[in-house]
Amino acid sequence: MKALSFMRNHTLPLLLVMLLLPLALLHAAEPVVIDLKQRTWQGIPGIERTAKGRVYASWFTGGPKEPSPDNTAVLSYSDDGGKTFGNLEALGLPTNDGTRCFDPTLWIDPKGRLWYVFNRGNKDLPKHDVWARVCDDPDAAKPKWGPEFRIGYDAPFTFRMNKVTVLSTGEWIMPVTLAEKPVRAWCTGYNEKQIPTLHGVGISTDEGRTWTLHGAVKSKPWALENMIAELKDGRLWMLIRTNSGVLWQSHSTDKGRTWSEGNPSMIKSPGSRFYIRRLSSGNLLLVNHHKFTGRSHLTAQLSTDDGATWNDGLLLDERGGVSYPDGVQDRDGLIWITYDRDRNGAGEILLAKFREEDVAAGKDVSGAVTLKQTIDKLSKPAQPPKLLPADWDPKAAGDKVMAGLIKVTAPQAKGAHDAEFVCVGDRAYVVEHDNDVAPGHGAGAAQYCVLSVVNLKTRRLEKTIPMAKSEQAFDNVTLPKGMCFVPRIIRKDEHTLRTYFCSQPAKEQAITWYRDFDLRTLAFEGGIHKAKLKTAAGVFDMEPRHFHADAKAQGFTRKAVNQGLFIFDSFKEFAGRRYVALNNFPGRQNALAVLHDDLTTFEIIGHYNEPQSQDLSESAVNRLPDGSWMAICRNEKGNYHFTASQDGKTWTVGQPRSFVPNGLNSKPTFEKFGEIYHLGWQENTKVGDCDRSVFNVDVSRDGLTWERKYRFESPNSFQYPSFHEHQGSIWFTVTQSDHKRTSDRIMFGKLEEVGAPAARTGKATAPEKK
């Protein structure tokens, strides 16, 4: 097999003086200390046992999830043979520049020193590397840890998961996942569209004072967390976690300096961490998922022929959600394995103990087998009181609200869709796009935009004012032939509203325009003006091609289209800045933008289009209590997908969430009124033969745990709502159509009072008959 030379052979010494440097000199940023009593998730453990019998366990936690800027590496130990663990402390702290600590591993070197090796990662700098701390006397009554120091690997991205191995030559070898380009994400290797990972080793010939990086093994693009075993013939065997259904492998004949090309092994895997180690008998131990469904059936297996074959082994835990084993064999031959279960639920760090003969027999023959012992688990804080009473009826609440809706679409319109509004004083100003020829919103150039004035006190439509239509001549420009649609509105100042709309010629670039409306005269200004789009390349007219070019520069691969760029979600204000989600519906593009104070320029902050294998569009976005962002995206291929971001720039790969189980391809909403989030989404359920006839509104304090407050069921459809608060009340618009779709219209109504007592203590009643 062809050998791959090492990627780099540049030695970065770990100067001993570094061990004497205070932590503040190693980091410009300040450490962040989290409250370990408030842990809400934990996992990814490691384990070691000292010569005198103390058992150490490591894992990481902190923040609401992994990854998070608050991720913290922790340590606990036991002095009673692993029966109980205590003395929990944070050994690797995050810093206030967004650098997290994660994936700690424990290893006792030949001199008896305990190494605590962990990763640091910052996606914005970007900087990802390997760090360590050393305890010279891990059996001391009060173990003392040296300051953390960087293990110097010369690559833009380095990441390590598993233990160091001491070779027959005395060299120390550490498995390392690496990348040749900077990684502007929390990690790489979890997604085939990310920067591909390579797999190598760090080698130390001076007991860990200096390390050199060798190897650049390619496997599947989705791959990480390799591990090394030295075979009896002197070769090194590298196994690599992948998502291909099996572990991949590579071999080295020169103690890790060069490696063979990666290829699939015969060891099956659900795409999770494994553990391999040579036992004192000379046989190999593998702890992996065996005969599994997902991350289930964690099993210890034995090989007596250097990994050519494996027995069925000893089943350690058959449950789902068990993963990430690490282990050690002590001087008495007892094998200790730690792993985690249900990281975001029970958050268990577990322990199994057994002997080699138990693995060989597939059952407890030594009398030493102990399974599913708890090292640590989450102590869930008391749940806050429910937002809704136990007998709350979402459908009855929805029926009551729908009974109070009024029509705000002009009588001549047959089609109406996608309204937005602002409230000023005693009036709501609703913008919508209509047509006078056909139901729905597929009438082409016949679609036009209007503004309607609604009296909030009398609940009556006062006036409908034309806004923009195909080929309309304004004071400064004449629109081309084409639809005018997807209008939006924002309050500019005391006397002015600014309205936006998209003009879409048949074969040319769509243009987003704006037109100002005077509240004193209830009239539009005579001219219209082009909105601007600011991207990394400059400031342009707001057209789809510029939106696409900016996304393409960040890895978007779909083809450009000349239509469909819209201001989509409602405007939201945080810390004095106005944010909005932009969308190109046919192009399947989404981005978070900030609206400049001129109310003309939309500056793109970050795109969220992954996975591109789905058809994500029409998102709604908001900020969670920890300051991070979350967006819910319509998906033409199925259920809604959610994506998250710490800074609005870099977003996670979208995925469904359990609290939205049966979504339909339609507009979602995501608002916060007072301290309560309101998430609105279309359910894939029909009333009769009416599409988009069920719409749910769920409420939450944290954006993570939701309760159903409203269920709008209508044979006339209920779709594309918009919600806004004004003077203590939540008002909304919604698109509805009659049963046979002979006409569509925009309806307007009141959802509730903000923080109304009935929402907390009373049961919804049936709607009043009118």
XYZ file of N, CA and C in Angstrom, residues 522-731:
630
model
N -51.942 60.416 5.583
C -52.335 59.065 5.140
C -52.106 58.906 3.641
N -50.925 59.327 3.197
C -50.584 59.254 1.775
C -49.128 58.845 1.620
N -48.860 58.145 0.522
C -47.482 57.769 0.188
C -46.770 58.927 -0.494
N -45.449 58.950 -0.353
C -44.661 59.891 -1.132
C -44.737 59.497 -2.606
N -44.369 60.439 -3.471
C -44.541 60.191 -4.904
C -43.539 59.246 -5.511
N -42.359 59.112 -4.905
C -41.324 58.281 -5.499
C -41.079 56.996 -4.743
N -40.315 56.110 -5.356
C -39.844 54.886 -4.710
C -38.323 54.834 -4.843
N -37.704 54.038 -4.000
C -36.244 54.017 -3.953
C -35.767 52.586 -3.746
N -34.556 52.296 -4.236
C -34.018 50.953 -4.139
C -33.402 50.711 -2.757
N -33.777 49.592 -2.152
C -33.095 49.157 -0.939
C -31.718 48.630 -1.310
N -30.812 48.628 -0.350
C -29.433 48.207 -0.589
C -29.103 46.960 0.219
N -28.178 46.177 -0.317
C -27.707 44.960 0.340
C -26.205 45.084 0.529
N -25.760 44.991 1.789
C -24.334 45.041 2.090
C -23.831 43.633 2.348
N -22.840 43.226 1.554
C -22.219 41.917 1.707
C -20.727 42.110 1.954
N -20.000 41.020 2.068
C -18.552 41.110 2.250
C -17.879 41.760 1.056
N -18.553 41.741 -0.116
C -17.963 42.295 -1.337
C -18.280 43.765 -1.546
N -19.207 44.333 -0.776
C -19.553 45.739 -0.954
C -21.033 45.986 -0.748
N -21.496 47.161 -1.190
C -22.901 47.547 -1.077
C -23.502 47.590 -2.475
N -24.647 46.917 -2.653
C -25.267 46.773 -3.965
C -26.762 47.039 -3.861
N -27.407 47.201 -5.031
C -28.863 47.164 -5.047
C -29.305 45.806 -4.521
N -30.429 45.775 -3.843
C -30.875 44.532 -3.201
C -31.476 43.606 -4.251
N -30.615 42.763 -4.819
C -30.979 41.846 -5.895
C -30.513 40.434 -5.533
N -31.172 39.410 -6.072
C -30.817 38.032 -5.732
C -29.374 37.652 -6.055
N -28.805 38.198 -7.137
C -27.454 37.787 -7.534
C -26.415 38.138 -6.463
N -26.572 39.273 -5.821
C -25.612 39.669 -4.790
C -25.796 38.845 -3.514
N -27.033 38.531 -3.214
C -27.335 37.663 -2.075
C -26.712 36.286 -2.301
N -26.840 35.767 -3.511
C -26.298 34.455 -3.844
C -24.773 34.471 -3.820
N -24.161 35.503 -4.369
C -22.700 35.558 -4.417
C -22.097 35.533 -3.020
N -22.736 36.203 -2.084
C -22.219 36.216 -0.720
C -22.329 34.833 -0.083
N -23.435 34.149 -0.347
C -23.592 32.788 0.192
C -22.619 31.819 -0.471
N -22.427 31.979 -1.784
C -21.511 31.096 -2.509
C -20.094 31.211 -1.962
N -19.694 32.425 -1.607
C -18.355 32.632 -1.046
C -18.181 31.905 0.276
N -19.288 31.515 0.905
C -19.234 30.802 2.175
C -19.629 29.338 2.037
N -19.595 28.823 0.803
C -19.790 27.397 0.605
C -21.136 26.971 0.066
N -22.037 27.938 -0.257
C -23.342 27.580 -0.807
C -23.156 27.106 -2.240
N -23.792 25.989 -2.622
C -23.521 25.367 -3.920
C -24.692 25.391 -4.896
N -25.862 25.800 -4.456
C -26.990 25.841 -5.396
C -26.788 26.950 -6.428
N -27.456 26.799 -7.561
C -27.330 27.773 -8.629
C -28.069 29.069 -8.283
N -27.584 30.161 -8.850
C -28.220 31.463 -8.649
C -29.527 31.525 -9.424
N -30.498 32.248 -8.882
C -31.758 32.538 -9.558
C -31.945 34.049 -9.569
N -32.781 34.556 -10.467
C -32.929 36.013 -10.585
C -34.171 36.538 -9.880
N -34.795 35.710 -9.082
C -36.043 36.108 -8.432
C -36.050 35.639 -6.986
N -37.051 36.087 -6.233
C -37.351 35.481 -4.948
C -36.623 35.995 -3.738
N -35.879 37.126 -3.825
C -35.229 37.657 -2.636
C -36.205 38.541 -1.881
N -36.502 38.174 -0.628
C -37.510 38.883 0.155
C -36.970 39.257 1.537
N -37.492 40.355 2.075
C -37.416 40.611 3.514
C -38.521 39.739 4.101
N -38.162 38.759 4.886
C -39.201 37.778 5.192
C -39.765 37.872 6.598
N -38.956 37.651 7.585
C -39.441 37.621 8.960
C -39.779 39.030 9.428
N -40.464 39.139 10.549
C -40.741 40.451 11.144
C -39.442 41.087 11.638
N -39.390 42.412 11.605
C -38.253 43.126 12.177
C -38.242 42.920 13.691
N -37.039 42.730 14.237
C -36.873 42.559 15.679
C -35.724 43.438 16.141
N -35.871 44.011 17.323
C -34.860 44.928 17.824
C -34.193 44.363 19.070
N -32.839 44.358 19.064
C -32.048 43.932 20.199
C -30.914 44.941 20.393
N -30.803 45.463 21.604
C -29.742 46.415 21.957
C -29.681 47.569 20.974
N -30.846 48.065 20.569
C -30.899 49.241 19.722
C -30.651 48.989 18.252
N -30.498 47.724 17.842
C -30.278 47.402 16.433
C -31.458 46.574 15.913
N -31.833 46.830 14.661
C -32.964 46.125 14.052
C -32.447 44.973 13.190
N -32.992 43.783 13.447
C -32.582 42.588 12.728
C -33.770 42.030 11.945
N -33.459 41.308 10.882
C -34.508 40.669 10.103
C -33.906 39.496 9.335
N -34.714 38.479 9.080
C -34.284 37.350 8.263
C -34.574 37.647 6.801
N -33.586 37.407 5.942
C -33.760 37.515 4.495
C -33.926 36.118 3.922
N -34.640 36.038 2.818
C -34.944 34.741 2.228
C -34.991 34.847 0.710
N -34.396 33.867 0.042
C -34.655 33.675 -1.380
C -35.371 32.349 -1.498
N -36.693 32.418 -1.741
C -37.490 31.197 -1.699
C -37.109 30.203 -2.789
N -37.094 30.574 -4.077
C -36.724 29.569 -5.088
C -35.264 29.156 -5.003
N -34.399 30.039 -4.481
C -32.987 29.707 -4.364
C -32.646 28.946 -3.108
N -33.616 28.805 -2.169
C -33.415 28.100 -0.894
C -32.244 28.707 -0.121
N -32.315 30.017 0.069
C -31.288 30.720 0.823
C -31.904 31.452 2.002
N -31.161 31.488 3.108
C -31.582 32.196 4.313
C -30.387 32.922 4.908
N -30.639 34.088 5.485
C -29.564 34.826 6.148
C -30.158 35.744 7.198
N -29.369 35.984 8.240
C -29.692 37.008 9.225
C -29.039 38.308 8.790
N -29.804 39.407 8.837
C -29.285 40.708 8.436
C -29.608 41.744 9.503
N -28.810 42.783 9.545
C -29.089 43.929 10.395
C -29.443 45.098 9.487
N -30.493 45.814 9.849
C -30.932 46.975 9.074
C -30.231 48.207 9.620
N -29.500 48.900 8.768
C -28.795 50.105 9.199
C -29.785 51.191 9.608
N -29.286 52.182 10.300
C -30.151 53.247 10.800
C -30.802 54.054 9.687
N -30.243 53.987 8.475
C -30.884 54.692 7.352
C -32.142 53.983 6.876
N -32.403 52.790 7.402
C -33.555 51.956 7.021
C -33.557 51.662 5.521
N -32.394 51.735 4.924
C -32.235 51.483 3.492
C -31.342 50.280 3.234
N -30.324 50.096 4.074
C -29.277 49.106 3.827
C -29.435 47.910 4.756
N -29.503 46.733 4.155
C -29.576 45.479 4.879
C -28.211 44.806 4.798
N -27.549 44.664 5.934
C -26.211 44.076 5.960
C -26.283 42.632 6.425
N -25.758 41.733 5.611
C -25.797 40.314 5.945
C -24.814 40.019 7.067
N -25.300 39.348 8.107
C -24.442 38.922 9.210
C -23.963 37.499 8.970
N -24.884 36.598 8.668
C -24.505 35.205 8.444
C -25.587 34.449 7.704
N -25.165 33.476 6.903
C -26.087 32.634 6.133
C -26.340 31.328 6.877
N -27.538 30.786 6.746
C -27.828 29.457 7.289
C -28.666 28.691 6.280
N -27.999 27.790 5.555
C -28.620 27.035 4.471
C -28.385 25.534 4.570
N -27.715 25.108 5.624
C -27.371 23.691 5.739
C -28.424 22.922 6.534
N -28.696 21.668 6.168
C -28.042 20.958 5.072
C -28.679 21.309 3.725
N -27.868 21.512 2.719
C -28.397 21.861 1.400
C -29.147 20.701 0.754
N -29.009 19.518 1.329
C -29.793 18.378 0.839
C -31.284 18.563 1.119
N -31.612 19.429 2.091
C -32.997 19.806 2.355
C -33.284 21.108 1.607
N -34.542 21.494 1.524
C -34.932 22.731 0.847
C -35.409 23.727 1.896
N -34.469 24.391 2.544
C -34.790 25.289 3.642
C -35.030 26.702 3.136
N -36.057 27.357 3.676
C -36.398 28.721 3.261
C -37.272 29.349 4.341
N -37.707 30.592 4.095
C -38.723 31.274 4.901
C -38.563 31.041 6.407
N -37.531 31.599 6.977
C -37.234 31.361 8.378
C -37.782 32.458 9.280
N -37.880 32.139 10.550
C -38.157 33.112 11.602
C -37.041 32.962 12.633
N -36.567 34.081 13.170
C -35.370 34.061 14.002
C -35.597 34.859 15.278
N -34.911 34.441 16.349
C -34.979 35.187 17.599
C -33.737 34.877 18.421
N -33.579 35.625 19.517
C -32.450 35.406 20.415
C -32.939 34.723 21.679
N -32.149 33.747 22.154
C -32.477 33.008 23.361
C -31.920 33.727 24.585
N -32.314 33.311 25.781
C -31.874 34.033 26.988
C -30.367 34.129 27.154
N -29.608 33.156 26.611
C -28.145 33.211 26.741
C -27.484 34.082 25.692
N -28.291 34.765 24.861
C -27.746 35.650 23.835
C -27.499 34.986 22.500
N -27.638 33.675 22.421
C -27.456 32.979 21.153
C -28.692 33.149 20.281
N -28.552 32.803 19.018
C -29.648 32.909 18.051
C -30.211 31.529 17.749
N -31.508 31.502 17.432
C -32.133 30.277 16.934
C -33.084 30.655 15.814
N -33.070 29.879 14.747
C -33.960 30.106 13.613
C -34.722 28.832 13.306
N -35.985 28.979 12.945
C -36.796 27.867 12.461
C -37.025 28.099 10.978
N -36.755 27.087 10.161
C -36.804 27.217 8.702
C -37.878 26.303 8.111
N -38.657 26.861 7.212
C -39.554 26.044 6.404
C -38.726 25.067 5.572
N -39.257 23.873 5.348
C -38.547 22.855 4.590
C -39.491 22.229 3.574
N -39.174 22.398 2.296
C -40.023 21.831 1.242
C -39.969 20.306 1.215
N -38.980 19.722 1.861
C -38.832 18.269 1.838
C -39.374 17.591 3.086
N -39.979 18.369 3.994
C -40.495 17.728 5.194
C -40.655 18.697 6.334
N -40.336 18.224 7.531
C -40.577 18.995 8.745
C -39.630 20.194 8.842
N -40.037 21.188 9.638
C -39.190 22.349 9.894
C -37.823 21.915 10.423
N -36.797 22.697 10.073
C -35.458 22.495 10.613
C -35.074 23.706 11.464
N -34.345 23.433 12.542
C -33.861 24.495 13.436
C -32.347 24.600 13.313
N -31.848 25.819 13.352
C -30.423 26.062 13.339
C -30.102 27.105 14.402
N -28.884 27.072 14.928
C -28.516 27.948 16.040
C -27.163 28.594 15.777
N -26.928 29.714 16.442
C -25.671 30.434 16.283
C -25.360 31.203 17.551
N -24.100 31.257 17.900
C -23.679 32.058 19.049
C -23.545 33.530 18.691
N -23.216 33.831 17.440
C -22.911 35.202 17.052
C -23.703 35.704 15.852
N -24.587 34.892 15.291
C -25.339 35.277 14.104
C -24.572 35.086 12.814
N -23.273 34.790 12.912
C -22.440 34.637 11.720
C -22.339 33.176 11.291
N -21.981 32.331 12.228
C -21.782 30.919 11.941
C -22.921 30.128 12.567
N -23.570 29.299 11.760
C -24.780 28.599 12.193
C -24.578 27.094 12.140
N -25.273 26.398 13.010
C -25.221 24.943 13.004
C -25.978 24.392 11.801
N -25.701 23.143 11.486
C -26.464 22.460 10.447
C -27.889 22.256 10.951
N -28.867 22.684 10.171
C -30.257 22.595 10.590
C -30.707 21.158 10.789
N -31.603 20.979 11.743
C -32.171 19.663 11.987
C -33.533 19.827 12.652
N -34.405 18.843 12.521
C -35.705 18.926 13.207
C -35.516 18.917 14.717
N -36.491 19.458 15.440
C -36.506 19.409 16.897
C -37.768 18.683 17.348
N -37.667 18.006 18.475
C -38.760 17.149 18.936
C -40.019 17.930 19.264
N -39.900 19.216 19.615
C -41.085 19.970 19.992
C -41.886 20.452 18.781
N -41.368 20.236 17.572
C -42.145 20.477 16.347
C -42.139 19.164 15.568
N -43.072 18.260 15.866
C -42.962 16.890 15.360
C -43.554 16.644 13.974
N -44.421 17.519 13.486
C -45.190 17.174 12.283
C -45.461 18.432 11.466
N -44.387 19.122 11.106
C -44.536 20.408 10.437
C -44.795 20.289 8.952
N -45.420 21.328 8.402
C -45.742 21.422 6.987
C -44.907 22.534 6.362
N -44.765 22.517 5.035
C -43.967 23.536 4.358
C -44.740 24.848 4.261
N -44.626 25.660 5.299
C -45.305 26.944 5.355
C -44.547 27.856 6.310
N -44.910 29.125 6.304
C -44.198 30.131 7.088
C -44.312 29.861 8.595
N -43.184 29.894 9.327
C -43.229 29.847 10.793
C -43.134 31.263 11.369
N -43.380 31.396 12.662
C -43.152 32.653 13.375
C -42.412 32.349 14.662
N -41.623 33.314 15.131
C -40.847 33.131 16.351
C -40.691 34.502 17.005
N -41.517 34.767 18.011
C -41.544 36.087 18.651
C -41.320 35.940 20.151
N -41.028 37.054 20.793
C -40.931 37.095 22.245
C -41.717 38.295 22.742
N -42.704 38.047 23.599
C -43.537 39.090 24.175
C -43.361 39.050 25.688
N -42.879 40.151 26.254
C -42.506 40.126 27.654
C -41.361 39.166 27.846
N -41.528 38.178 28.711
C -40.492 37.182 28.948
C -40.833 35.835 28.309
N -41.861 35.820 27.468
C -42.355 34.556 26.933
C -42.160 34.500 25.423
N -41.530 33.412 24.960
C -41.391 33.167 23.531
C -42.686 32.568 22.991
N -43.031 32.957 21.759
C -44.172 32.398 21.039
C -43.656 31.827 19.717
N -43.779 30.515 19.555
C -43.335 29.837 18.341
C -44.559 29.373 17.565
N -44.706 29.848 16.342
C -45.857 29.473 15.522
C -45.433 28.602 14.351
N -46.171 27.508 14.117
C -45.789 26.616 13.022
C -47.005 25.868 12.483
N -46.933 25.601 11.185
C -48.020 24.933 10.476
C -47.909 23.425 10.679
N -48.993 22.815 11.113
C -48.997 21.369 11.316
C -49.475 20.658 10.053
N -48.884 19.521 9.771
C -49.245 18.739 8.589
C -50.490 17.894 8.873
N -51.582 18.604 9.129
C -52.881 17.987 9.400
C -53.941 18.788 8.665
N -54.876 18.122 8.035
C -55.928 18.807 7.294
C -57.244 18.804 8.068
N -57.977 19.899 7.942
C -59.372 19.951 8.359
C -60.194 19.798 7.086
N -60.877 18.688 6.950
C -61.536 18.394 5.681
C -60.485 18.181 4.610
N -60.651 18.869 3.481
C -59.656 18.774 2.414
C -58.902 20.087 2.246
N -58.809 20.861 3.322
C -58.177 22.180 3.271
C -56.708 22.087 3.677
N -55.821 22.559 2.798
C -54.407 22.616 3.131
C -54.139 23.763 4.101
N -53.058 23.624 4.854
C -52.635 24.667 5.795
C -53.797 25.105 6.700
N -54.461 24.124 7.249
C -55.655 24.420 8.034
C -55.425 24.335 9.539
N -54.223 23.894 9.970
C -53.916 23.808 11.402
C -52.620 24.560 11.663
N -52.676 25.512 12.592
C -51.497 26.295 12.958
C -51.401 26.328 14.475
N -50.226 25.953 15.003
C -50.000 25.916 16.445
C -49.171 27.102 16.902
N -49.456 27.597 18.081
C -48.614 28.586 18.743
C -48.227 28.019 20.101
N -46.914 27.774 20.273
C -46.380 27.224 21.513
C -45.636 28.311 22.276
N -45.581 28.191 23.589
C -44.942 29.209 24.423
C -43.850 28.582 25.285
N -42.849 29.401 25.640
C -41.695 28.912 26.388
C -41.008 30.066 27.087
N -40.366 29.757 28.202
C -39.535 30.756 28.870
C -38.111 30.771 28.320
N -37.628 29.606 27.875
C -36.217 29.492 27.522
C -35.965 29.181 26.054
N -37.024 28.994 25.271
C -36.832 28.637 23.871
C -36.484 27.185 23.655
N -36.517 26.386 24.713
C -36.152 24.976 24.622
C -37.291 24.055 25.030
N -38.034 24.445 26.067
C -39.158 23.644 26.553
C -40.447 24.392 26.239
N -41.370 23.725 25.540
C -42.535 24.410 24.984
C -43.842 23.797 25.477
N -44.862 24.665 25.572
C -46.223 24.247 25.898
C -47.161 24.788 24.825
N -48.162 23.994 24.468
C -49.118 24.387 23.426
C -50.151 25.353 24.001
N -50.178 26.584 23.469
C -51.127 27.576 23.957
C -52.319 27.751 23.028
N -52.043 27.756 21.731
C -53.138 27.920 20.767
C -53.024 26.864 19.687
N -54.169 26.348 19.297
C -54.258 25.473 18.135
C -55.383 26.024 17.260
N -54.993 26.622 16.157
C -55.960 27.202 15.237
C -56.318 26.161 14.180
N -57.540 25.695 14.221
C -58.043 24.739 13.237
C -59.168 25.409 12.462
N -59.030 25.454 11.145
C -60.036 26.139 10.343
C -60.202 25.478 8.991
N -61.426 25.215 8.560
C -61.650 24.703 7.204
C -61.392 25.766 6.147
N -61.167 27.000 6.600
C -60.859 28.099 5.686
C -59.374 28.412 5.656
N -58.547 27.563 6.202
C -57.095 27.688 6.317
C -56.717 28.740 7.341
N -55.512 28.601 7.831
C -54.926 29.554 8.777
C -53.431 29.499 8.515
N -52.898 30.509 7.822
C -51.515 30.441 7.370
C -50.878 31.830 7.308
N -49.551 31.840 7.323
C -48.748 33.060 7.194
C -49.165 34.163 8.163
N -49.261 33.859 9.455
C -49.585 34.928 10.405
C -48.366 35.791 10.718
N -48.630 36.982 11.255
C -47.602 37.861 11.821
C -48.142 38.397 13.136
N -47.299 38.425 14.162
C -47.720 38.837 15.501
C -46.887 40.033 15.964
N -47.552 41.028 16.565
C -46.841 42.179 17.127
C -47.538 42.657 18.387
N -46.737 43.155 19.321
C -47.265 43.720 20.551
C -47.446 45.227 20.404
N -48.556 45.742 20.936
C -48.805 47.187 20.936
C -49.638 47.545 22.160
N -49.085 48.397 22.998
C -49.773 48.900 24.183
C -50.344 47.767 25.039
N -49.515 46.742 25.245
C -49.884 45.656 26.144
C -50.720 44.548 25.532
N -51.041 44.643 24.249
C -51.826 43.606 23.575
C -51.026 43.027 22.413
N -51.264 41.766 22.117
C -50.652 41.115 20.963
C -51.697 41.038 19.859
N -51.412 41.702 18.735
C -52.285 41.712 17.563
C -51.657 40.859 16.474
